CSV table of C-alpha atoms (C1' of nucleotides) in Angstrom, one decimal:
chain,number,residue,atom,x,y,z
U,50,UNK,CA,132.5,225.7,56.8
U,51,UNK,CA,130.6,222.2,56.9
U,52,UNK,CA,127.8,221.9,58.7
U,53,UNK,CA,124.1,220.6,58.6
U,54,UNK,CA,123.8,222.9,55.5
U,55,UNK,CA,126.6,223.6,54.2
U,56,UNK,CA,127.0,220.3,53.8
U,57,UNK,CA,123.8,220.0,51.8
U,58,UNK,CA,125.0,222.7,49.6
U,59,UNK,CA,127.7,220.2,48.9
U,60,UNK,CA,125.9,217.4,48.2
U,61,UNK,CA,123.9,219.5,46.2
U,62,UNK,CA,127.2,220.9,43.7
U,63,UNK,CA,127.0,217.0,42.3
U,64,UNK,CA,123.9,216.4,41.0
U,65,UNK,CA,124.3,217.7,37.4
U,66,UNK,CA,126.5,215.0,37.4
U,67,UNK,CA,123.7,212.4,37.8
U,68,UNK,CA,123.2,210.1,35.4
U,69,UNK,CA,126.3,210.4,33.9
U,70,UNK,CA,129.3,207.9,33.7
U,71,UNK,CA,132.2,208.9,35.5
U,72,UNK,CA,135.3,208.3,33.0
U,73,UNK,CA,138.3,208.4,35.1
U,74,UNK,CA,138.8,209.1,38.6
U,75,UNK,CA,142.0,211.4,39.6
U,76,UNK,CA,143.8,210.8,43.0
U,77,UNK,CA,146.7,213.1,43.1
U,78,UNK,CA,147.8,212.4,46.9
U,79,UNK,CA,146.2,208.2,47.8
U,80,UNK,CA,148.3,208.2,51.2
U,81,UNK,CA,146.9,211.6,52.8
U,82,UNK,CA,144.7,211.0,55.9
U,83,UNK,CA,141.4,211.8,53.7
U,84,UNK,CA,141.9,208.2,52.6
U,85,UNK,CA,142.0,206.6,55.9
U,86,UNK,CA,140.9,203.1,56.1
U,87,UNK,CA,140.4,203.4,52.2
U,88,UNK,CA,142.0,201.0,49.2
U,89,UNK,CA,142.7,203.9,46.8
U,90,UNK,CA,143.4,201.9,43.6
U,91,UNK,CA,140.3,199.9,44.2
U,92,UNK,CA,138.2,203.6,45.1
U,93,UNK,CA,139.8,203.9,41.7
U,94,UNK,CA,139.0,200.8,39.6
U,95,UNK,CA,135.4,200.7,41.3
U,96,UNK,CA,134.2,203.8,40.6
U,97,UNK,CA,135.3,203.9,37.0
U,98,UNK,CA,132.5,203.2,34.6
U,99,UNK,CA,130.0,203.8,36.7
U,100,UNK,CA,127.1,206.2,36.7
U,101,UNK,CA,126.2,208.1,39.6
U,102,UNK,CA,122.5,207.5,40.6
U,103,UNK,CA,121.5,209.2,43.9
U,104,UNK,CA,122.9,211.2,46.9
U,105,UNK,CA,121.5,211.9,50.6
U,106,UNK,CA,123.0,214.3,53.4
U,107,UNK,CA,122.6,213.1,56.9
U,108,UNK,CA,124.0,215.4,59.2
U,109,UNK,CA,128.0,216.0,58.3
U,110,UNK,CA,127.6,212.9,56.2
U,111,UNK,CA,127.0,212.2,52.6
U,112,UNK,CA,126.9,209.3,50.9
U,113,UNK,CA,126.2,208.9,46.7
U,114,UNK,CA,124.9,205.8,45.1
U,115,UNK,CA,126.7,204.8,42.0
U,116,UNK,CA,125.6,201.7,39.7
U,117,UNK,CA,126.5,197.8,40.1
U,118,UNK,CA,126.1,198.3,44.2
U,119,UNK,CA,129.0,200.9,44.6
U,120,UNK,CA,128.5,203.5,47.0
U,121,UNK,CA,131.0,206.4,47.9
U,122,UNK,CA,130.9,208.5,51.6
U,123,UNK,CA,132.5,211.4,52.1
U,124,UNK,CA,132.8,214.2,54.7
U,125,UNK,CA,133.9,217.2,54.3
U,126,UNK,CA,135.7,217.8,58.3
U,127,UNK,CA,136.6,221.1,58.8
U,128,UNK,CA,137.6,222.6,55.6
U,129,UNK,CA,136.1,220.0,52.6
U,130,UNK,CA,133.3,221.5,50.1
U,131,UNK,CA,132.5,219.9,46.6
U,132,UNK,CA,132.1,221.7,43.4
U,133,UNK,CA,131.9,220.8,40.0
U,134,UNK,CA,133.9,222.2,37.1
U,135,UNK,CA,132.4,222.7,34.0
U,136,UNK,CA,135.9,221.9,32.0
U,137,UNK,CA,136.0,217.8,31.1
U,138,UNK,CA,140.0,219.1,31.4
U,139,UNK,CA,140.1,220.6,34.2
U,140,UNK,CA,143.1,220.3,35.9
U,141,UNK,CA,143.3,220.2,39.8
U,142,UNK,CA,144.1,222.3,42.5
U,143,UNK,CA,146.5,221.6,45.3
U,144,UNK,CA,143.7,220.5,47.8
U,145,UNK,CA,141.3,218.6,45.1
U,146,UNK,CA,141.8,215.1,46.7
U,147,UNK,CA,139.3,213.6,44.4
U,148,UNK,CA,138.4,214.8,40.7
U,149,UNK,CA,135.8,212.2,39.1
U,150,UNK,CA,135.5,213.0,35.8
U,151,UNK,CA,132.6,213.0,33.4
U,152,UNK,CA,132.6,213.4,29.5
U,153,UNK,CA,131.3,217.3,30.6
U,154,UNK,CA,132.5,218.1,33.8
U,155,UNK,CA,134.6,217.0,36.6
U,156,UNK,CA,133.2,216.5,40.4
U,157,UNK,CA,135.7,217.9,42.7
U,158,UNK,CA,136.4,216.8,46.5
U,159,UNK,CA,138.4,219.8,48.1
U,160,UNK,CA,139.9,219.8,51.8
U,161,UNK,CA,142.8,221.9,52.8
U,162,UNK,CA,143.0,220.5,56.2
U,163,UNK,CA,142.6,216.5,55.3
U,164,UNK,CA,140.3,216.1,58.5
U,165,UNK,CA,137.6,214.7,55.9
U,166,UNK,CA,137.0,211.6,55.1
U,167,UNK,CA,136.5,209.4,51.6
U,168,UNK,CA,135.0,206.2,51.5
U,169,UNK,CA,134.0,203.1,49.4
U,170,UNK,CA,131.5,200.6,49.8
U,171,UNK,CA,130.7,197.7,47.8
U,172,UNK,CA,127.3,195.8,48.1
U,173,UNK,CA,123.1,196.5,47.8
U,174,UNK,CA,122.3,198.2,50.4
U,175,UNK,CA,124.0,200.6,51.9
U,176,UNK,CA,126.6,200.8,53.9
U,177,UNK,CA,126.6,199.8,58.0
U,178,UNK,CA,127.8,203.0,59.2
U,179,UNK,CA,124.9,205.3,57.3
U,180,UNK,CA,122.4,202.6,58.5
U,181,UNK,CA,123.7,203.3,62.1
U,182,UNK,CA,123.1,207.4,61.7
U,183,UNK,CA,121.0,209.1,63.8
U,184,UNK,CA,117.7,210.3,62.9
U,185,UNK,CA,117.5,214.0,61.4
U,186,UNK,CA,117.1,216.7,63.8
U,187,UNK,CA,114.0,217.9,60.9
U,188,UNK,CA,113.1,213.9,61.5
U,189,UNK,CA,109.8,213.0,63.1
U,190,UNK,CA,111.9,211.0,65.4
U,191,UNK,CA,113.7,214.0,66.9
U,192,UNK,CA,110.8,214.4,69.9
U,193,UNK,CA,111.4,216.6,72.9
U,194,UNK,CA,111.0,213.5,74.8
U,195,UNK,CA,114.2,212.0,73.2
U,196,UNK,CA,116.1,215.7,73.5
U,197,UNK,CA,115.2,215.4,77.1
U,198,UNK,CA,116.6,211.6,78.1
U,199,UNK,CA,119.7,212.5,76.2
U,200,UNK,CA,120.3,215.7,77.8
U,201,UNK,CA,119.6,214.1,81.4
U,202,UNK,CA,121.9,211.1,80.6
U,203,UNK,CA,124.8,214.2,79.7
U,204,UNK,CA,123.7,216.5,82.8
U,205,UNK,CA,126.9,216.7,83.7
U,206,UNK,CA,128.1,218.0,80.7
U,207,UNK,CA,128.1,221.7,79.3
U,208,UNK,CA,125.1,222.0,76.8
U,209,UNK,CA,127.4,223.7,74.5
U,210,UNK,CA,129.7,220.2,74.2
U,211,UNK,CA,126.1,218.1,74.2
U,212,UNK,CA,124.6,220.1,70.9
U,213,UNK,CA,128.3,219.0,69.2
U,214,UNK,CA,127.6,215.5,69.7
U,215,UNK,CA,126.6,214.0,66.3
U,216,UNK,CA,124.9,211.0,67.5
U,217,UNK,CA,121.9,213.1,69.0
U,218,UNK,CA,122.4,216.1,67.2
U,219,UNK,CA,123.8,215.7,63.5
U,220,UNK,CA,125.0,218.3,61.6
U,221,UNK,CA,125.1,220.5,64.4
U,222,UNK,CA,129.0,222.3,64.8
U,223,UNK,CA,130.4,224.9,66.6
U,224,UNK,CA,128.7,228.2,64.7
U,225,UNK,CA,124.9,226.3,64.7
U,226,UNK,CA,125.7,225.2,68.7
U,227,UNK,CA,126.3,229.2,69.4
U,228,UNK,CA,123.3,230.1,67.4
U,229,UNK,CA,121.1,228.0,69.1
U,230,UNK,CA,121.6,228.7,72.3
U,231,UNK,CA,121.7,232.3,72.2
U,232,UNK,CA,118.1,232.0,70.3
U,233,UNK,CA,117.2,229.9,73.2
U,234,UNK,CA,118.7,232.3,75.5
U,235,UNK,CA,121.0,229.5,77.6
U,236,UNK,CA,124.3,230.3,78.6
U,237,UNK,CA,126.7,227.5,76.9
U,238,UNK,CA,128.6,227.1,79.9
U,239,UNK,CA,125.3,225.3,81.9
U,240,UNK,CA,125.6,221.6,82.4
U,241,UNK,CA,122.8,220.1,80.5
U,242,UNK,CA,121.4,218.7,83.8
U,243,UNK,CA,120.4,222.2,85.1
U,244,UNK,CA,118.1,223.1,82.2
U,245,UNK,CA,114.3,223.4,83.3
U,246,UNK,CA,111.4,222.3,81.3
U,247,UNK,CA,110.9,225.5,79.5
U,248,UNK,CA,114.6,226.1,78.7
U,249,UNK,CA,114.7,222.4,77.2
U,250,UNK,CA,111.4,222.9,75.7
U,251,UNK,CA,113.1,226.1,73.8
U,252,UNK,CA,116.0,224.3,73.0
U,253,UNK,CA,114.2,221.6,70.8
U,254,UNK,CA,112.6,224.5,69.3
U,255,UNK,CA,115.9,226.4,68.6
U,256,UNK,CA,117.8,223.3,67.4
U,257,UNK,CA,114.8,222.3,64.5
U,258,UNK,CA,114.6,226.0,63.6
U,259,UNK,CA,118.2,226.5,63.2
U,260,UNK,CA,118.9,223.7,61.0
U,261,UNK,CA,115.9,224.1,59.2
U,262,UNK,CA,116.3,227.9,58.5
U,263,UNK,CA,119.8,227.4,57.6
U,264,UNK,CA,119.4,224.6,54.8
U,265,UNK,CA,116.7,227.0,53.5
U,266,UNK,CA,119.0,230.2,53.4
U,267,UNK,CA,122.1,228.9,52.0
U,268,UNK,CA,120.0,226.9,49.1
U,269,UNK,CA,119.8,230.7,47.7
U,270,UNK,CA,121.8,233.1,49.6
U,271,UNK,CA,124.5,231.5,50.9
U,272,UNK,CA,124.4,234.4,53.6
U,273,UNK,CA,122.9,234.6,56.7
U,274,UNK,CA,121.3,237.8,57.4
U,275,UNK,CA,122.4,240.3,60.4
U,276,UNK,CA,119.7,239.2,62.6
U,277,UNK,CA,122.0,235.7,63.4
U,278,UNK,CA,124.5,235.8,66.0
U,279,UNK,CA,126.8,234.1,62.8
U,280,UNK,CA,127.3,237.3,61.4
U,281,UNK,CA,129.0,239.2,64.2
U,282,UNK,CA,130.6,235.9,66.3
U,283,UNK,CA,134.0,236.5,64.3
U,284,UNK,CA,133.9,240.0,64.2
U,285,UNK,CA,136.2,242.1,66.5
U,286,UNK,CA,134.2,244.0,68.7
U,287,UNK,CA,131.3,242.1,67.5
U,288,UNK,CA,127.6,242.7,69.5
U,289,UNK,CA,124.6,241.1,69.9
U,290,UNK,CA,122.3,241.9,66.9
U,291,UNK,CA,120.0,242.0,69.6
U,292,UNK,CA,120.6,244.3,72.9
U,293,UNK,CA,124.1,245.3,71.0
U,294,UNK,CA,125.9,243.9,74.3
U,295,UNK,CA,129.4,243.4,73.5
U,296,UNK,CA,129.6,239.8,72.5
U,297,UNK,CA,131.7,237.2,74.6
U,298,UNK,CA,134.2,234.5,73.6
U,299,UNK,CA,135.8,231.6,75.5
U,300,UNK,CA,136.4,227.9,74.9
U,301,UNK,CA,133.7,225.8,76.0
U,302,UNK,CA,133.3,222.4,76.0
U,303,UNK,CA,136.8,222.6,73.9
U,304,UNK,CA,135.6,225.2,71.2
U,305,UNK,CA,135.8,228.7,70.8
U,306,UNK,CA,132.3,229.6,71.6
U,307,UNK,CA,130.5,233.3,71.6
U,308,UNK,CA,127.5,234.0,73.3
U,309,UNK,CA,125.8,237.4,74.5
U,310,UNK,CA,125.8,237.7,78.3
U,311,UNK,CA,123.4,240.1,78.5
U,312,UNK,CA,120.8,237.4,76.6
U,313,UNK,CA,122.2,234.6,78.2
U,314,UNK,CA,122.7,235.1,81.8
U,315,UNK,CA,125.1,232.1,83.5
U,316,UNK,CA,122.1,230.8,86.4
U,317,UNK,CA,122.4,229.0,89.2
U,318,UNK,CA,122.0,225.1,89.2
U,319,UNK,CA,118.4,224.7,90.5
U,320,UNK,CA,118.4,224.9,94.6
U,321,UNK,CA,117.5,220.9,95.4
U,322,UNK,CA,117.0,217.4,93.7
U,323,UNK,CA,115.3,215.0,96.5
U,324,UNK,CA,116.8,214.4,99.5
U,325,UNK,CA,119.1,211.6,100.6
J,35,DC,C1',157.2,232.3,65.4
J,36,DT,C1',152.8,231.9,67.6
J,37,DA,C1',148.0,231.3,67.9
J,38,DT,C1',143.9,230.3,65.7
J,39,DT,C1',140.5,227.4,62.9
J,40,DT,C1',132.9,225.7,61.1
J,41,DG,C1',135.5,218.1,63.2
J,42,DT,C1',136.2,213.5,64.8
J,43,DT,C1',138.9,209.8,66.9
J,44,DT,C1',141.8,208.1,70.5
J,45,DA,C1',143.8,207.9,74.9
J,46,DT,C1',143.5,208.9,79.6
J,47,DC,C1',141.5,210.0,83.6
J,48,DC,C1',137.5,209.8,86.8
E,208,DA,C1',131.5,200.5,82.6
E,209,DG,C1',130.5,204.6,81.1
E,210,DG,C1',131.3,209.4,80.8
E,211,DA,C1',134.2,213.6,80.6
E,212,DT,C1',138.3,215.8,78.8
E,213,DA,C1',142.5,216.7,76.3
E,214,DA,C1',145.5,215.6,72.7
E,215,DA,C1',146.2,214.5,68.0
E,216,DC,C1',145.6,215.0,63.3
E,217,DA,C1',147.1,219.0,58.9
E,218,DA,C1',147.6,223.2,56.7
E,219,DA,C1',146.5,227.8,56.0
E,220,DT,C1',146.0,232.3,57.8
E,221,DA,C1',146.7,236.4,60.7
DNA sequence: CTATTTGTTTATCC
DNA sequence: AGGATAAACAAATA
């Protein structure tokens, strides 16, 4: 269920293990797809003997520091978490692609469906690719003026499929796109060019109090309460936890996508740009 | 057996 | 050239 904070719940399931040298590193499966683009006995030989220092979230990403300038990346795709087992023993499950194990406890990369990714890097700083992120949604940098040019420069593309796209809006998936625009009360069907000032105005609001919210409420609940779309989308005969209109499903911008359409009526595209 | 899945990359078309 | 869209990837679940 990665997204913007489930992924930092991830991240998160590591950091007991900071500090600590990691004593062996298990790889049950090195040629699954996880590994892509990835040396698996050097992951192996370079992350031996090291200790893990630090680790950020940006977006879907994560990346932890280790010592002597090694770095690892993963994500999680659609069906990775991390955990940590208490047992220096513990022996691995069928979809633990990556056990690195300390004198007390073993950190744990799970993923059923191999759509995530693992990743070394070797060097000081870190690596290209995290340089090249965008800027957090909760960033300073994440203006309304920015949301704006990068919807106009997408206007002729569904807003649902323009919140998916990770480098304007990272972290945001399919469940937080949904959320956010039935907040903002925009049908996810409306090309991103038709939005007026007020409904892009609402959507910068929605997208920073989504993500926000979320990472807040999973970091103790891990349940989101009755008042979010999330908890009826997947139900059958699921309503809107607010008019109790029958929710509707259909796949938008390539996703499954649920919306209420009493709250979010489909509009017309605005009557003229300027003449010819 | 078929359809579905909380993501990204690649190919293809426009 | 750049943007939009569908397919591909893999495995579990219903």
């Amino acid at each position: 269920m990665p997204e913007l904070a489930e992924v930092e719940h991830s991240r998160k399931q590591w950091d007991p293990g900071k500090n600590d040298v990691i004593l062996d590193v298990d790889v049950a499966r090195p040629e699954i797809r996880v590994f892509r683009g990835t040396d698996v006995p050097t992951l192996r030989d370079r992350l031996s003997g090291r200790r893990l220092l630090a680790s950020e979230a940006r977006g879907k990403q994560m990346l932890f520091q280790f010592s002597d300038g090694c770095w690892l990346g993963l994500h999680l795709g659609m069906s990775g978490e991390l955990r940590r087992e208490e047992q220096a023993d513990y022996t691995p499950r069928k979809h633990d692609h990556l056990v690195l194990r300390q004198q007390k406890r073993a950190l744990v990369f799970e993923d059923k469906r191999h759509f995530g990714r693992v990743r070394l890097h070797e060097g000081a700083e870190p690596p290209d690719w995290w340089q090249k992120l965008a800027p957090s949604i909760l960033s300073k940098e994440f203006t309304l003026a920015r949301l704006t040019a990068f919807v106009q420069r997408r206007r002729r593309t569904t807003i649902k499929a323009v919140l998916l796209m990770q480098e304007h809006f990272p972290g945001v998936g399919n469940w937080m796109a949904d959320e956010i625009l039935w907040r903002a009360r925009i049908h996810p069907s409306t090309p991103a060019g038709n939005l007026d000032l007020a409904q892009t105005c609402g959507l910068w609001q929605q997208v920073r109090w989504v993500s926000r919210t979320a990472v807040r409420i999973i970091s103790d609940d891990w349940t989101y309460p009755k008042t979010w779309l999330f908890a009826h989308r997947w139900e059958a005969g699921g309503q809107c936890p607010r008019c109790k209109t029958d929710l509707e499903r259909a796949a938008i911008g390539g996703r499954t996508t649920c919306w209420c359409p009493e709250c979010q009526r489909k509009q017309d595209a605005p009557t003229e740009r300027a003449t010819i």
